[in-house]
Amino acid sequence: MSIHLEAPIATERYGDSAVMVTVRHPDAALRAGHIVDVRDRLVQRRPFGVTDVVSGLESLLVEFDPLITAAEHVEYALRLLADLPPLDALHVTPKNFVIPIIVTEQTAPDLDEVAAEWGVPSDDVIDHLLRSTLTISLLGAAMAPMMAGLETVRPIRRRAEPRTDVPPGSIMVAGTNAIIQPFPGPTGWRVIGRTPLTIVDINRPEPVSFSTGDIVRFERIDTAAAARRDGEFLLPNTNGAPA
Amino acid sequence: MTDTAHLDVTDTGWLTTFQDLGRTDTERRGVPSGGAADQHSAAVANILVGNRRGAPLIESMGGELAIVPDVDVLVAVTGTPSRVTVGGAHVDSWTPVVVPAGHELRISEGGLGARSYLAINGLLAVERFLGSAAPDARMGFGQVIARGSEIRVDTGFHGFDRTFFDQSLFRFPVPRLAFDEKPWTIDVLPSDQLVGIPGMRELVAESIYTVTDRSNHVGLRLNGPVLHPDDRTEIVSHGVPIGALEVPHADELIVLGRYRSLTAGYPIIGFATRTSLAMLGQAGPGRELRFRWVDRDRAVHAARAVEGELQKLESVVSDAFVALGVPTTFSRGLDCARII
């Protein structure tokens, strides 16, 4: 984690109760990295009146109560936070996850299209996924883990026509990101596999076991192994760092 | 002394659920705050029965919600104008009402607005997800109340100490929503992107937009004239506040609701003010809306005025209930669940 943010942040008023924060820099990866840094600082040192934060890939929506603070105060606090070195408390050790996936015609309906886009055999696309070390950059809709660091031949385009109902556990990719669908729902991302594990369980006191900054790798398993692990709750790897 | 009241649900609306003002501090983990679409009516209903604003209550859409308690309970009905009866006799909305044991409370929505709220003095026995009773259907937390089910409330209400009448007549200074047959006016703050669509500000100001039946808790989809920006550069998905006005690629306007997720990257032209969100939460299919551009000072001033009215109501209800021996659970100061 950087000590100082080399790129300046920009803020924009989003109505009477929110400020949008972005990072000014031509490099998208750097923008995405810095915004994670700003979010961690903000969440750790919650400025008075800030009620919640919504993470985007390269942005942060900071929501506040306008009856006890004002956009000017929030923007000032954000600039201070961006200038300060991060708290030691931020240096938590990331957890490691090894997530099993099955790749079949049924569970990876977009695999051939991605392969065609890259001009490689389908197995090559899965090899890229399996050798990627991904970092959870944010929790997306319904606590879905959004991961950065997917190895690609070139960034993956979204589908022109979104799929309306993708089953839970689907491994989806777009750009150089991957995400796992926790609940059935629509997506414009490419579906290239599925995990039999339960990613989000709302009946547990902590519905997810992962948080931002954690490390994820995927391992391919066969359908028999998948059947044995069907519904198992995703937990971090306890055998140290993934091989 | 607190006892458990049991309420038989003898009828429900098209969708009747447990509800509250939503989750706090969960959006950074990908869970929308959710909660009552019309936060104002929900908060007022709770205040009118002596509950804190964020207490669990019942939200109902359409149809007729009806309950029968096994002991006397103190309730309040707010939201869309409705015909409310107790044992067949008409009673008022937006005021505390006693439903005697064995009598049916029935709420027949009039259709001007989309939702009614029913608060009951005490604490509803509800399941919670991340600290809130608000449904999140997408995550499998439905909170639907079915006909024939039983609702439990831990309540300290045992009738009024002054027993000249069964029904006490209250005249509280209640900040009610103004429902109208004519188009509703929604105050909006312009976004920085609005200037990138020449003519849009004027077009929105002079047009009428109609809520379509493709609307849901994620957003209202409106029929009406729109303009699109010339340059369609790809916008990276980002967070958006409740009440954001989006222009998708189709010729329609979307107003995002309490269950929105990251935007798909459509241009945003403005944001409904906090005080306008309640009426947006009441706007059902067919409702005509007008948008009025306002500045931030006006938006915050309006929010402060409403907060003042709610605090005044809490104070007056508290005084009256203490005199009548009715338990209240109001919280004070910055702890109070503020309408988001």
XYZ file of C-alpha atoms in Angstrom:
583
model
C 0.000 0.000 0.000
C 1.392 3.350 -0.983
C 2.326 5.875 1.691
C 1.107 8.823 -0.322
C -1.308 8.923 -3.183
C 0.645 10.185 -6.150
C -2.448 11.116 -8.119
C -4.866 13.822 -6.974
C -8.445 12.988 -6.090
C -11.361 14.824 -7.680
C -14.756 15.286 -6.071
C -18.160 16.019 -7.551
C -21.407 16.802 -5.721
C -24.010 14.057 -6.210
C -27.190 15.673 -4.953
C -27.710 16.974 -1.414
C -26.285 13.973 0.448
C -23.374 12.486 -1.514
C -19.991 13.260 -3.026
C -18.424 11.250 -5.858
C -14.671 10.705 -5.544
C -12.435 9.764 -8.466
C -8.677 9.693 -9.027
C -7.153 11.807 -11.793
C -4.644 9.683 -13.633
C -4.400 8.271 -17.187
C -3.622 4.719 -15.960
C -6.821 2.786 -15.153
C -5.034 0.238 -12.937
C -3.517 3.034 -10.886
C -6.890 4.761 -10.575
C -8.460 1.515 -9.350
C -5.628 0.898 -6.857
C -5.722 4.407 -5.438
C -9.460 4.403 -4.975
C -9.157 1.245 -2.845
C -6.589 3.103 -0.745
C -8.872 6.130 -0.319
C -11.778 3.867 0.653
C -9.725 2.017 3.289
C -8.597 5.299 4.857
C -12.112 6.669 4.815
C -13.647 3.587 6.408
C -10.939 3.499 9.104
C -11.192 7.170 10.052
C -14.851 7.759 9.342
C -15.323 11.562 9.117
C -18.219 12.889 11.194
C -21.536 12.727 9.335
C -20.426 10.184 6.717
C -23.089 7.465 6.671
C -21.938 4.991 4.014
C -19.626 4.426 1.091
C -20.389 2.769 -2.258
C -17.389 1.333 -4.091
C -17.125 1.534 -7.849
C -14.250 0.082 -9.842
C -12.564 3.468 -10.106
C -14.699 5.608 -7.841
C -16.189 6.031 -4.408
C -19.613 7.434 -3.626
C -19.455 8.958 -0.143
C -22.888 9.421 1.439
C -23.429 11.833 4.324
C -26.161 13.389 6.440
C -26.509 16.998 5.241
C -28.191 18.044 8.496
C -25.060 17.387 10.541
C -22.306 18.014 7.988
C -21.908 19.477 4.506
C -20.265 18.498 1.237
C -17.455 21.008 1.925
C -16.531 19.284 5.205
C -16.624 15.844 3.615
C -14.461 16.975 0.676
C -11.976 18.586 3.048
C -11.762 15.407 5.135
C -11.250 13.343 1.971
C -8.326 15.510 0.868
C -6.757 15.269 4.334
C -7.137 11.500 4.288
C -5.614 11.260 0.829
C -2.565 13.232 2.047
C -1.993 11.315 5.271
C -0.103 8.053 5.569
C -2.453 5.147 6.273
C -3.034 3.837 9.787
C -0.973 0.858 10.892
C -4.263 -0.890 11.523
C -4.725 -1.041 7.789
C -1.865 -3.488 7.422
C -3.974 -6.550 8.053
C -2.768 -9.820 6.557
C -4.967 -10.719 3.606
C -6.719 -14.099 3.704
C -6.140 -16.627 0.934
C -8.896 -18.460 -0.878
C -8.737 -21.381 -3.269
C -12.072 -21.604 -5.042
C -12.962 -24.815 -6.877
C -14.675 -24.456 -10.251
C -16.224 -26.755 -12.780
C -15.999 -25.891 -16.451
C -18.551 -27.617 -18.653
C -20.667 -26.578 -21.623
C -23.492 -25.894 -19.192
C -21.506 -23.972 -16.565
C -19.309 -21.982 -18.988
C -21.634 -20.832 -21.793
C -19.423 -17.880 -22.822
C -16.080 -19.724 -22.810
C -15.928 -20.315 -26.573
C -16.748 -16.696 -27.347
C -13.961 -15.410 -25.090
C -11.573 -17.893 -26.708
C -12.620 -16.702 -30.165
C -12.128 -13.079 -29.075
C -8.581 -13.912 -27.972
C -7.886 -16.258 -30.905
C -6.876 -19.146 -28.608
C -8.293 -22.587 -27.738
C -10.940 -22.624 -24.973
C -8.654 -24.419 -22.535
C -6.195 -21.511 -22.824
C -8.818 -19.152 -21.376
C -9.258 -21.416 -18.351
C -5.458 -21.710 -18.013
C -5.285 -17.913 -17.794
C -7.908 -17.955 -15.029
C -6.153 -20.769 -13.126
C -2.753 -19.093 -13.126
C -4.144 -15.684 -12.095
C -3.667 -14.435 -8.549
C -6.638 -12.191 -7.987
C -7.263 -9.588 -5.326
C -10.760 -8.759 -4.051
C -11.076 -5.059 -4.813
C -14.650 -4.540 -3.631
C -17.890 -6.248 -2.672
C -20.329 -5.684 -5.521
C -24.102 -6.088 -5.618
C -25.366 -8.615 -3.037
C -21.839 -8.902 -1.572
C -20.398 -10.403 -4.766
C -16.577 -10.519 -4.612
C -15.211 -8.305 -7.395
C -11.642 -9.315 -8.190
C -8.833 -7.580 -10.077
C -5.762 -9.158 -11.620
C -7.175 -11.571 -14.197
C -4.504 -12.572 -16.702
C -5.800 -11.930 -20.196
C -4.625 -11.852 -23.797
C -6.657 -8.672 -24.054
C -9.386 -7.161 -21.842
C -12.636 -9.101 -22.189
C -15.650 -7.298 -23.631
C -19.074 -7.546 -22.031
C -21.911 -9.339 -23.791
C -23.919 -7.165 -26.201
C -27.113 -8.792 -24.886
C -26.994 -9.317 -21.108
C -28.016 -12.729 -19.790
C -31.206 -12.464 -17.745
C -30.750 -15.293 -15.257
C -27.306 -16.574 -14.334
C -27.192 -19.263 -11.614
C -25.430 -18.646 -8.292
C -21.765 -19.603 -8.169
C -21.155 -18.511 -11.767
C -17.619 -17.235 -12.416
C -17.934 -14.174 -14.629
C -15.259 -12.094 -16.340
C -15.051 -8.678 -18.021
C -12.086 -6.393 -18.676
C -9.360 -7.806 -16.421
C -11.811 -8.451 -13.594
C -13.643 -11.516 -12.339
C -16.716 -11.732 -10.119
C -18.766 -14.565 -8.614
C -22.550 -14.390 -8.804
C -23.859 -15.067 -5.249
C -27.571 -15.206 -6.148
C -29.485 -15.855 -9.383
C -29.701 -12.704 -11.483
C -28.872 -10.869 -14.685
C -25.396 -9.982 -15.928
C -23.633 -8.566 -18.951
C -20.396 -10.310 -17.955
C -19.057 -13.495 -19.609
C -19.753 -16.710 -17.736
C -16.762 -19.119 -17.923
C -17.291 -21.518 -15.004
C -19.130 -22.218 -11.781
C -18.194 -23.017 -8.203
C -20.296 -25.488 -6.202
C -19.553 -23.484 -3.040
C -21.961 -21.063 -1.352
C -20.380 -17.613 -1.577
C -22.911 -15.644 0.489
C -25.107 -17.179 3.231
C -27.494 -14.665 4.765
C -28.311 -17.065 7.615
C -24.785 -16.768 9.019
C -23.974 -13.860 11.355
C -21.173 -12.958 8.906
C -22.727 -13.718 5.501
C -19.329 -13.771 3.754
C -15.878 -14.956 4.848
C -13.894 -12.647 2.540
C -13.161 -8.951 2.556
C -11.433 -6.463 0.306
C -7.714 -7.089 -0.117
C -8.023 -10.881 0.163
C -6.274 -13.117 -2.403
C -8.148 -15.588 -4.608
C -7.003 -18.430 -6.844
C -9.169 -20.888 -8.720
C -8.720 -24.634 -9.034
C -10.503 -26.833 -11.546
C -12.357 -29.870 -10.200
C -14.489 -32.526 -11.900
C -18.240 -32.838 -11.586
C -17.994 -35.723 -9.086
C -15.856 -33.606 -6.728
C -18.200 -30.676 -7.305
C -21.192 -32.801 -6.288
C -19.434 -33.696 -3.021
C -18.788 -30.029 -2.194
C -22.153 -28.714 -3.395
C -23.432 -25.955 -1.095
C -20.334 -25.924 1.149
C -19.722 -22.417 2.550
C -16.620 -20.699 1.138
C -13.949 -20.363 3.835
C -10.360 -19.140 3.615
C -7.542 -21.579 2.991
C -5.975 -22.554 6.323
C -2.905 -24.206 4.773
C -1.035 -20.919 4.415
C -0.546 -19.196 1.104
C -1.889 -20.945 -1.966
C 0.741 -22.815 -3.906
C -44.819 -4.368 31.849
C -44.465 -5.886 28.419
C -46.702 -8.603 27.041
C -46.741 -10.330 23.695
C -49.679 -9.415 21.490
C -50.640 -11.804 18.695
C -52.143 -10.419 15.511
C -53.877 -12.655 12.974
C -53.318 -11.544 9.402
C -56.764 -11.970 7.840
C -55.949 -10.232 4.537
C -52.902 -8.779 2.782
C -52.091 -6.332 0.026
C -50.511 -7.396 -3.268
C -47.216 -7.351 -1.408
C -47.102 -6.965 2.366
C -43.752 -7.152 4.142
C -41.960 -6.306 7.341
C -39.975 -3.151 6.854
C -37.929 -0.455 8.580
C -35.773 2.491 7.520
C -33.151 0.148 6.081
C -29.606 -0.981 6.749
C -26.851 1.393 7.784
C -23.263 1.155 6.621
C -23.776 -1.957 4.483
C -23.468 -0.411 1.032
C -19.684 -0.610 1.200
C -20.200 -4.400 1.400
C -22.512 -4.507 -1.600
C -25.818 -4.624 0.268
C -28.159 -1.719 -0.551
C -29.617 0.053 2.475
C -33.122 -0.776 1.256
C -35.928 -0.030 3.668
C -39.281 1.722 3.363
C -39.652 3.328 -0.065
C -41.508 6.189 1.630
C -39.277 6.779 4.658
C -41.294 9.786 5.804
C -44.565 7.890 6.194
C -42.771 4.988 7.883
C -41.059 7.300 10.380
C -44.278 9.201 11.150
C -46.237 5.952 11.663
C -43.715 4.809 14.248
C -43.603 8.168 16.028
C -47.424 8.213 16.249
C -47.402 4.977 18.277
C -44.474 6.011 20.468
C -41.824 3.917 18.683
C -38.428 5.098 17.548
C -38.423 6.000 13.854
C -36.328 3.029 12.754
C -38.463 0.399 14.519
C -39.791 -2.506 12.426
C -43.251 -1.938 10.944
C -45.414 -3.229 8.087
C -45.402 -1.943 4.509
C -48.234 -2.899 2.183
C -48.757 -2.282 -1.528
C -52.267 -2.293 -2.967
C -55.200 -4.449 -1.959
C -56.471 -4.643 1.604
C -54.312 -5.419 4.600
C -56.307 -6.631 7.610
C -55.274 -7.811 11.071
C -57.078 -8.953 14.228
C -55.203 -8.598 17.565
C -55.820 -10.817 20.598
C -55.392 -7.868 22.994
C -55.934 -4.110 22.620
C -53.113 -2.623 20.530
C -52.172 0.949 19.625
C -51.547 1.415 15.903
C -51.109 4.148 13.293
C -51.635 3.959 9.535
C -49.802 6.361 7.197
C -48.765 6.490 3.556
C -51.162 6.558 0.620
C -54.692 7.835 1.362
C -56.730 4.806 2.421
C -60.057 3.853 3.907
C -59.204 2.539 7.365
C -61.750 0.729 9.544
C -61.746 -0.899 12.981
C -64.529 -3.438 13.366
C -66.116 -1.924 10.266
C -66.199 1.622 11.681
C -64.185 4.324 9.965
C -61.107 5.645 11.776
C -58.538 8.255 10.784
C -55.094 7.696 9.248
C -51.997 9.602 10.418
C -53.107 9.419 14.055
C -52.858 6.857 16.894
C -55.774 4.401 16.917
C -56.709 1.664 19.398
C -57.691 -1.671 17.864
C -59.614 -3.536 20.596
C -59.001 -7.255 21.091
C -60.874 -9.356 18.528
C -61.681 -6.417 16.244
C -60.394 -6.245 12.697
C -58.241 -3.370 11.454
C -58.652 -3.107 7.678
C -56.726 -0.808 5.343
C -58.174 -0.360 1.842
C -55.746 1.614 -0.253
C -57.233 4.327 -2.399
C -54.672 4.045 -5.194
C -53.316 7.607 -5.221
C -50.040 6.431 -3.759
C -48.379 3.020 -3.866
C -47.809 2.094 -0.225
C -49.309 2.227 3.231
C -47.491 1.792 6.521
C -48.817 0.189 9.703
C -46.919 0.743 12.952
C -47.848 -0.928 16.243
C -46.743 0.288 19.674
C -43.976 -2.011 20.880
C -41.441 -4.203 19.160
C -42.453 -6.446 16.273
C -40.894 -9.920 16.368
C -39.036 -9.970 13.045
C -36.058 -11.640 11.465
C -33.170 -9.326 10.666
C -30.427 -9.376 8.070
C -27.366 -7.249 8.823
C -29.281 -5.543 11.610
C -32.413 -4.604 9.680
C -35.888 -6.028 9.082
C -35.954 -4.533 5.572
C -36.418 -7.153 2.840
C -33.703 -7.847 0.303
C -35.475 -10.117 -2.151
C -32.401 -10.469 -4.341
C -30.468 -11.968 -1.447
C -33.323 -14.278 -0.494
C -34.552 -12.203 2.464
C -38.197 -11.782 1.492
C -39.917 -10.760 4.763
C -43.285 -11.340 3.092
C -46.311 -11.433 5.399
C -48.818 -14.015 4.198
C -52.535 -14.166 4.806
C -53.240 -16.536 7.684
C -49.920 -15.884 9.387
C -49.517 -14.491 12.884
C -47.560 -11.390 13.848
C -46.167 -11.029 17.366
C -45.542 -7.703 19.081
C -43.957 -7.178 22.484
C -45.914 -4.192 23.745
C -46.405 -2.372 27.019
C -49.677 -0.837 25.833
C -52.560 -1.708 28.144
C -55.050 0.996 27.201
C -55.044 4.582 28.401
C -54.877 5.577 32.073
C -57.663 8.053 31.391
C -60.582 5.915 30.386
C -63.404 8.295 29.575
C -63.274 7.004 26.019
C -61.860 3.868 24.455
C -60.488 5.939 21.616
C -58.511 8.948 22.686
C -58.802 11.897 20.304
C -55.388 13.190 19.385
C -54.670 16.389 17.527
C -50.990 16.118 16.818
C -49.108 18.437 14.423
C -48.547 15.626 11.902
C -46.416 16.381 8.806
C -48.520 14.531 6.208
C -47.583 14.010 2.602
C -49.716 15.911 0.090
C -51.267 13.428 -2.320
C -52.852 14.896 -5.378
C -54.576 13.797 -8.575
C -52.483 16.287 -10.550
C -48.847 15.593 -11.466
C -46.603 15.472 -8.403
C -43.672 17.895 -8.260
C -40.286 16.347 -7.506
C -37.423 18.695 -6.575
C -34.133 17.793 -8.246
C -30.551 19.041 -8.015
C -28.661 19.204 -11.323
C -25.552 17.061 -11.853
C -22.320 18.326 -13.403
C -23.068 16.086 -16.403
C -26.316 17.926 -17.157
C -24.509 20.705 -19.029
C -23.119 18.042 -21.384
C -26.628 17.494 -22.766
C -27.669 20.905 -24.203
C -31.401 21.575 -23.836
C -31.982 18.749 -21.326
C -32.429 21.041 -18.336
C -35.183 23.001 -20.088
C -36.793 19.857 -21.521
C -37.032 18.202 -18.101
C -38.385 21.380 -16.501
C -41.286 21.710 -18.938
C -42.231 18.064 -19.503
C -44.474 15.589 -17.704
C -43.127 12.085 -17.074
C -45.304 9.037 -16.456
C -44.302 6.108 -14.228
C -44.462 2.879 -16.254
C -45.312 -0.621 -15.033
C -41.709 -1.663 -15.682
C -40.842 0.134 -12.443
C -39.778 -1.713 -9.290
C -37.820 -1.243 -6.061
C -34.596 -0.834 -8.045
C -35.936 2.160 -9.921
C -38.875 3.980 -11.460
C -38.853 3.885 -15.258
C -40.528 6.970 -16.683
C -42.036 7.643 -20.095
C -41.314 11.149 -21.321
C -38.990 13.149 -23.565
C -35.228 12.790 -23.085
C -32.071 13.849 -24.919
C -28.869 11.838 -25.125
C -25.304 13.111 -24.862
C -23.418 13.261 -28.172
C -20.318 11.521 -26.981
C -21.091 8.070 -25.640
C -17.789 7.405 -23.980
C -17.878 4.273 -21.854
C -18.562 5.208 -18.229
C -17.053 2.788 -15.713
C -19.662 1.372 -13.287
C -19.932 3.521 -10.197
C -22.110 4.051 -7.144
C -25.168 6.277 -7.348
C -27.315 7.800 -4.623
C -30.984 6.973 -4.151
C -33.018 9.343 -6.319
C -30.439 9.697 -9.116
C -31.988 10.475 -12.539
C -30.385 8.341 -15.261
C -30.783 8.511 -19.013
C -30.360 4.966 -20.384
C -29.759 4.306 -24.085
C -33.518 3.954 -24.660
C -35.820 6.993 -24.690
C -36.819 6.931 -21.038
C -35.776 8.326 -17.687
C -34.881 6.158 -14.690
C -35.122 7.359 -11.085
C -33.119 4.994 -8.907
C -34.747 3.541 -5.808
C -33.496 2.205 -2.491
C -32.432 -1.164 -3.954
C -30.258 0.226 -6.738
C -26.814 -1.234 -7.333
C -23.897 0.265 -9.245
C -25.039 2.072 -12.373
C -24.385 0.405 -15.696
C -22.635 3.573 -16.762
C -25.507 5.705 -17.997
C -25.297 9.512 -17.796
C -26.849 11.014 -14.677
C -28.593 14.347 -15.095
C -29.707 15.081 -11.549
C -30.637 13.889 -8.098
C -33.987 14.078 -6.320
C -33.695 15.972 -3.042
C -33.983 14.062 0.230
C -37.412 15.495 0.919
C -38.673 14.455 -2.532
C -37.752 10.808 -2.048
C -40.901 10.079 -0.004
C -43.228 10.984 -2.884
C -41.054 9.023 -5.333
C -41.545 6.050 -3.002
C -45.306 6.528 -3.376
C -45.309 6.875 -7.176
C -46.888 3.827 -8.811
C -47.553 3.001 -12.480
C -49.536 5.725 -14.260
C -48.479 8.467 -11.839
C -47.474 11.694 -13.594
C -44.417 13.545 -12.305
C -42.961 16.986 -12.926
C -39.381 17.861 -12.049
C -38.367 21.208 -10.580
C -34.694 22.193 -10.532
C -33.619 23.558 -7.144
C -30.290 24.474 -5.593
C -28.560 22.817 -2.669
C -29.478 25.494 -0.114
C -33.132 24.968 -0.836
C -32.790 21.175 -0.678
C -31.003 21.222 2.691
C -33.374 23.853 4.063
C -36.343 21.646 3.166
C -34.703 18.608 4.787
C -34.036 20.625 7.939
C -37.656 21.813 8.036
C -38.981 18.238 7.819
C -36.550 17.061 10.505
C -37.809 19.890 12.724
C -41.410 18.771 12.174
C -40.550 15.175 13.064
C -38.759 16.222 16.250
C -41.708 18.419 17.187
C -44.067 15.491 16.635
C -41.884 13.225 18.773
C -41.917 15.802 21.546
C -45.691 16.303 21.485
C -46.464 12.575 21.235
C -44.043 11.885 24.066
C -45.766 14.433 26.332
C -49.236 13.115 25.497
C -48.281 9.448 25.942
C -46.579 10.075 29.288
C -49.818 11.713 30.474
C -51.841 8.726 29.197
C -49.473 6.058 30.538
C -48.497 4.770 27.097
C -44.894 3.503 26.813
C -42.612 5.157 24.241
C -39.188 4.167 22.925
C -38.067 7.395 21.277
C -34.335 7.957 21.115
C -32.833 11.396 21.162
C -30.038 13.366 19.564
C -27.674 11.926 16.984
C -28.648 8.353 17.852
C -32.092 8.756 16.390
C -32.526 6.859 13.180
C -32.509 9.614 10.651
C -34.365 9.254 7.409
C -31.760 8.533 4.777
